[in-house]
Amino acid sequence: MQIKLSIIIPVYNEEKSLSLLATEIKSVMTGLAIPYEVIFVDDGSRDRSITIIEELAKFDSAVRAIKLRRNYGQTAAMLAGIDHARGEILIPMDADLQNDPHDIYKFLEKMHEGYDVVSGWRKNRHDNFFSRKIPSRLANFLISKITGVYLHDYGCTMKAYRTKLLREVRLYGEMHRFVPAYIAWHGAKITEIVTNHRPRKYGQTKYGISRTFRVILDLLTVKFFTKYSTKPMHFFGKIGFYAFSFSLFSGLLAIYLRQVVGISFIETPLPLLTVFLV
Ligand code: UDP
Ligand code: MG
């Protein structure tokens, strides 16, 4: 039977949330009655997460367990899940119960309307105001401006994608959040829905303010790749062209100063600059 939906869940030290999450998903999916799978990707947890995931997989054929050898980070864990997913539609979620499995209905509804990407928006977000909500506002503004794809909440893990579009995208660093923009550039139809967001009940967040900076650095990479990846010469060539032009100018100036004005080569930095620029 063709699997319709793969739910992908990166897990890093979330032992207390996992069983509850699996139960919630199960009850939602039973209501939907479509073939689905839940892929838990253990990202090198140091607690009992992997044991619990394997246990869940043993007793429920819809659950699959993937184990990463060490902690590679949320993006890499998600990528591992995507690589193994068999569903036509993918919905990544957090393992900490902050996303609400009941939102799966809304995501699928939008996908059936013909969208390729449905992005979650945690309108009432339950996270720290200063260390999380404010930086996130700023990041969303920047990402929207730079990518030209306007979303309120790039950081929300819960999104829905058409699998075949995602397979093309390689993810690094904190890049999983840019995927909507990336596939929108390639012509995907994208929309946004408000999702329920709950406070973290068990375990701890793995991130603080420093993630904002990493996200912004990754944003530069994304921008570079998309703008210049098919034409790197436009980027490097332009720099080279300017450098070479200036070298001609400084070289000629050095010769002019020596021959006409009488200032020798060693009196100015021009010859060195010329060599450097060439
Ligand atoms: N996560 C992961 N690897 C990591 C860090 C986090 O797989 O190195 C998972 C984590 O278990 C959770 C999700 O990514 O399912 C989001 O992490 P967290 O809840 O700490 O982030 P926040 O909700 O605070 O932004
Ligand atoms: Mg969380």
Coordinates of C-alpha atoms and ligand atoms in Angstrom, one line a residue:
M1 CA 0.0 0.0 0.0
Q2 CA 1.4 3.4 -1.0
I3 CA 2.2 5.4 2.1
K4 CA 0.6 8.8 1.9
L5 CA 2.2 10.6 4.9
S6 CA 5.5 10.4 6.6
I7 CA 5.8 12.2 9.9
I8 CA 9.5 12.9 10.7
I9 CA 10.6 13.5 14.2
P10 CA 14.2 14.4 15.2
V11 CA 14.8 13.3 18.8
Y12 CA 17.5 14.5 21.1
N13 CA 17.1 13.6 24.8
E14 CA 13.3 13.6 24.8
E15 CA 12.7 10.4 26.8
K16 CA 9.7 11.7 28.7
S17 CA 7.8 13.1 25.7
L18 CA 8.1 10.2 23.3
S19 CA 5.4 7.8 24.4
L20 CA 2.8 10.5 24.8
L21 CA 3.7 11.9 21.4
A22 CA 3.3 8.5 19.8
T23 CA -0.1 8.1 21.4
E24 CA -1.3 11.5 20.3
I25 CA -0.1 10.9 16.7
K26 CA -1.7 7.4 16.7
S27 CA -5.1 8.8 17.7
V28 CA -5.0 11.6 15.1
M29 CA -4.0 9.2 12.4
T30 CA -6.6 6.6 13.3
G31 CA -9.2 9.4 12.7
L32 CA -7.7 10.1 9.3
A33 CA -7.5 6.5 8.1
I34 CA -4.7 6.9 5.5
P35 CA -1.6 4.8 5.2
Y36 CA 1.2 6.6 7.1
E37 CA 4.5 6.1 8.9
V38 CA 6.1 7.9 11.8
I39 CA 9.9 8.1 11.6
F40 CA 11.7 8.8 14.8
V41 CA 15.3 9.8 14.2
D42 CA 17.4 9.6 17.3
D43 CA 20.1 12.2 17.1
G44 CA 22.6 10.6 19.4
S45 CA 20.5 11.0 22.6
R46 CA 22.2 10.3 25.9
D47 CA 19.1 9.4 27.7
R48 CA 16.7 6.5 27.1
S49 CA 15.2 8.0 23.9
I50 CA 16.5 5.3 21.5
T51 CA 15.3 2.4 23.7
I52 CA 11.8 4.0 23.9
I53 CA 11.8 4.6 20.1
E54 CA 12.8 1.0 19.3
E55 CA 10.2 -0.2 21.7
L56 CA 7.5 1.9 20.0
A57 CA 8.6 0.6 16.6
K58 CA 8.4 -3.0 17.8
F59 CA 4.8 -2.7 18.9
D60 CA 3.5 -0.5 16.1
S61 CA 4.3 -1.3 12.5
A62 CA 3.6 2.4 11.5
V63 CA 6.6 3.5 13.6
R64 CA 10.1 3.4 12.4
A65 CA 13.3 4.1 14.3
I66 CA 16.5 5.5 12.9
K67 CA 19.5 5.9 15.0
L68 CA 22.3 8.4 14.3
R69 CA 25.7 7.4 15.7
R70 CA 26.2 10.7 17.5
N71 CA 24.6 14.1 17.8
Y72 CA 24.6 15.7 14.4
G73 CA 22.0 18.3 15.0
Q74 CA 18.3 18.8 14.1
T75 CA 18.8 19.5 10.4
A76 CA 20.9 16.4 9.8
A77 CA 18.5 14.3 11.8
M78 CA 15.6 15.6 9.7
L79 CA 17.6 14.9 6.5
A80 CA 18.1 11.3 7.6
G81 CA 14.4 11.0 8.1
I82 CA 13.6 12.5 4.7
D83 CA 16.0 10.1 3.0
H84 CA 14.1 7.1 4.5
A85 CA 10.6 8.5 4.1
R86 CA 8.2 6.6 1.8
G87 CA 5.2 8.9 2.0
E88 CA 4.1 11.3 -0.7
I89 CA 3.7 14.0 1.9
L90 CA 6.2 14.8 4.7
I91 CA 5.4 16.5 7.9
P92 CA 8.4 17.1 10.3
M93 CA 7.6 17.8 13.9
D94 CA 9.4 18.4 17.1
A95 CA 9.6 15.5 19.6
D96 CA 9.0 17.7 22.7
L97 CA 5.1 17.9 22.3
Q98 CA 5.4 21.6 21.5
N99 CA 3.8 21.0 18.1
D100 CA 0.3 19.6 18.2
P101 CA -0.4 16.4 16.2
H102 CA -4.0 17.6 15.8
D103 CA -2.7 20.2 13.3
I104 CA -2.0 17.4 10.9
Y105 CA -5.6 17.6 9.7
K106 CA -5.1 21.3 8.8
F107 CA -1.9 20.6 7.0
L108 CA -3.3 17.8 4.9
E109 CA -6.3 19.9 4.0
K110 CA -4.1 22.6 2.6
M111 CA -2.0 20.0 0.7
H112 CA -5.2 18.6 -0.8
E113 CA -6.0 22.1 -2.0
G114 CA -2.9 21.8 -4.2
Y115 CA -0.2 23.5 -2.2
D116 CA 3.3 22.0 -2.3
V117 CA 4.5 23.5 1.0
V118 CA 2.3 24.4 4.0
S119 CA 4.3 26.3 6.7
G120 CA 3.2 26.4 10.3
W121 CA 3.0 29.6 12.1
R122 CA 3.2 29.5 15.9
K123 CA 1.1 32.6 16.4
N124 CA 0.8 32.1 20.1
R125 CA 4.2 30.9 20.8
H126 CA 5.1 29.5 24.2
D127 CA 8.8 30.2 24.5
N128 CA 11.0 32.7 26.3
F129 CA 10.2 36.3 25.1
F130 CA 13.7 37.8 25.0
S131 CA 15.9 34.8 24.1
R132 CA 13.5 33.3 21.6
K133 CA 10.6 35.3 20.4
I134 CA 12.3 38.6 19.7
P135 CA 15.3 37.1 17.8
S136 CA 12.9 34.9 15.9
R137 CA 10.9 38.0 14.8
L138 CA 14.1 39.5 13.6
A139 CA 15.2 36.4 11.8
N140 CA 11.9 35.9 10.1
F141 CA 12.0 39.5 8.9
L142 CA 15.5 39.1 7.5
I143 CA 14.9 35.7 5.9
S144 CA 11.7 36.9 4.3
K145 CA 13.4 40.0 2.9
I146 CA 16.4 38.2 1.6
T147 CA 14.7 35.2 0.2
G148 CA 11.7 37.2 -1.1
V149 CA 9.4 34.5 0.3
Y150 CA 7.4 36.0 3.1
L151 CA 6.5 33.8 6.0
H152 CA 5.8 34.6 9.6
D153 CA 7.5 31.7 11.1
Y154 CA 10.4 30.0 9.3
G155 CA 11.5 28.5 12.6
C156 CA 8.4 26.3 13.1
T157 CA 9.4 22.8 12.5
M158 CA 5.9 21.7 11.7
K159 CA 5.4 22.1 8.0
A160 CA 4.1 19.9 5.2
Y161 CA 6.0 19.2 2.0
R162 CA 5.5 17.2 -1.1
T163 CA 8.3 14.6 -0.8
K164 CA 9.5 14.7 -4.4
L165 CA 10.3 18.4 -4.1
L166 CA 12.3 17.9 -1.0
R167 CA 14.5 15.2 -2.3
E168 CA 16.4 17.7 -4.5
V169 CA 17.4 19.9 -1.6
R170 CA 20.5 19.2 0.4
L171 CA 20.5 20.6 3.9
Y172 CA 23.4 21.8 6.1
G173 CA 23.8 23.6 9.4
E174 CA 20.5 25.3 10.4
M175 CA 19.2 25.1 6.9
H176 CA 16.1 23.1 7.4
R177 CA 14.3 26.3 8.1
F178 CA 15.0 27.7 4.6
V179 CA 13.6 24.8 2.7
P180 CA 10.2 26.6 2.1
A181 CA 12.0 29.5 0.4
Y182 CA 14.3 27.2 -1.5
I183 CA 11.5 25.2 -3.1
A184 CA 9.3 28.3 -3.6
W185 CA 12.2 29.7 -5.7
H186 CA 11.8 26.6 -7.8
G187 CA 8.2 27.2 -8.4
A188 CA 6.5 25.5 -5.6
K189 CA 3.1 26.7 -4.3
I190 CA 3.4 27.8 -0.7
T191 CA 1.0 28.8 2.0
E192 CA 0.9 29.3 5.7
I193 CA -1.4 28.1 8.5
V194 CA -1.6 29.1 12.2
T195 CA -0.7 26.1 14.4
N196 CA -1.1 25.4 18.0
H197 CA 2.0 25.7 20.0
R198 CA 2.4 24.4 23.5
P199 CA 4.9 25.0 26.3
R200 CA 7.6 22.5 26.7
K201 CA 6.6 20.1 29.5
Y202 CA 9.5 17.7 29.7
G203 CA 13.2 18.0 29.1
Q204 CA 15.0 21.2 28.0
T205 CA 15.3 23.3 24.9
K206 CA 18.6 22.7 23.1
Y207 CA 18.9 26.2 21.8
G208 CA 19.5 29.7 23.0
I209 CA 20.1 33.0 21.5
S210 CA 23.3 31.9 19.7
R211 CA 21.2 30.0 17.1
T212 CA 20.0 33.3 15.7
F213 CA 23.5 34.1 14.6
R214 CA 24.0 30.7 13.0
V215 CA 20.7 31.0 11.2
I216 CA 21.8 34.3 9.8
L217 CA 25.2 32.9 8.6
D218 CA 23.4 30.0 7.0
L219 CA 21.1 32.5 5.3
L220 CA 24.1 34.0 3.6
T221 CA 25.1 30.6 2.3
V222 CA 21.6 29.9 1.0
K223 CA 21.5 33.3 -0.8
F224 CA 24.9 32.7 -2.3
F225 CA 24.1 29.2 -3.5
T226 CA 20.9 30.2 -5.1
K227 CA 22.1 33.4 -6.6
Y228 CA 25.4 32.2 -7.9
S229 CA 25.5 28.4 -7.8
T230 CA 24.8 28.1 -11.6
K231 CA 27.0 31.1 -12.4
P232 CA 29.9 31.3 -9.9
M233 CA 31.9 33.2 -12.4
H234 CA 29.5 36.2 -12.0
F235 CA 30.6 36.4 -8.4
F236 CA 34.3 35.4 -8.5
G237 CA 34.7 36.9 -12.0
K238 CA 33.4 40.2 -10.9
I239 CA 35.8 40.5 -8.0
G240 CA 38.6 39.3 -10.3
F241 CA 37.7 41.8 -13.0
Y242 CA 37.7 44.8 -10.5
A243 CA 41.0 43.6 -8.9
F244 CA 42.7 43.3 -12.3
S245 CA 41.4 46.7 -13.4
F246 CA 42.8 48.4 -10.3
S247 CA 46.1 46.6 -10.8
L248 CA 46.5 48.1 -14.2
F249 CA 45.7 51.5 -12.8
S250 CA 48.1 51.3 -9.9
G251 CA 50.8 49.8 -12.2
L252 CA 50.5 52.5 -14.7
L253 CA 50.4 55.1 -12.0
A254 CA 53.7 53.7 -10.5
I255 CA 55.4 53.9 -13.9
Y256 CA 54.0 57.4 -14.5
L257 CA 55.4 58.6 -11.1
R258 CA 58.8 57.1 -11.8
Q259 CA 59.2 58.3 -15.4
V260 CA 57.5 61.7 -15.3
V261 CA 57.4 62.9 -11.7
G262 CA 60.6 61.2 -10.6
I263 CA 59.3 59.2 -7.6
S264 CA 61.1 55.8 -7.5
F265 CA 59.3 52.5 -7.2
I266 CA 60.4 51.9 -3.6
E267 CA 58.9 55.2 -2.4
T268 CA 55.3 54.2 -2.8
P269 CA 53.3 51.0 -2.1
L270 CA 52.0 51.0 -5.7
P271 CA 54.2 48.3 -7.2
L272 CA 53.4 46.0 -4.3
L273 CA 49.7 46.8 -4.6
T274 CA 49.9 46.0 -8.3
V275 CA 51.4 42.6 -7.7
F276 CA 48.8 41.9 -5.0
L277 CA 45.9 42.9 -7.2
V278 CA 47.1 40.8 -10.1
Ligands
UDP1 N1 16.9 18.2 18.2 C1 17.7 17.2 17.6 N2 19.0 17.4 17.6 C2 19.6 18.4 18.3 C3 18.8 19.4 18.9 C4 17.4 19.2 18.9 O1 17.2 16.3 17.0 O2 20.9 18.5 18.3 C5 15.4 18.0 18.2 C6 14.7 18.0 19.6 O3 14.7 16.8 20.2 C7 13.3 18.5 19.2 C8 13.6 19.5 18.1 O4 14.9 19.1 17.5 O5 12.5 17.5 18.8 C9 13.6 20.9 18.5 O6 14.4 21.1 19.5 P1 14.0 22.1 20.8 O7 12.7 21.7 21.2 O8 15.1 22.0 21.8 O9 14.0 23.5 20.1 P2 13.0 24.7 20.4 O10 11.6 24.1 20.3 O11 13.3 25.2 21.8 O12 13.3 25.7 19.3
MG2 MG 10.8 22.6 21.4

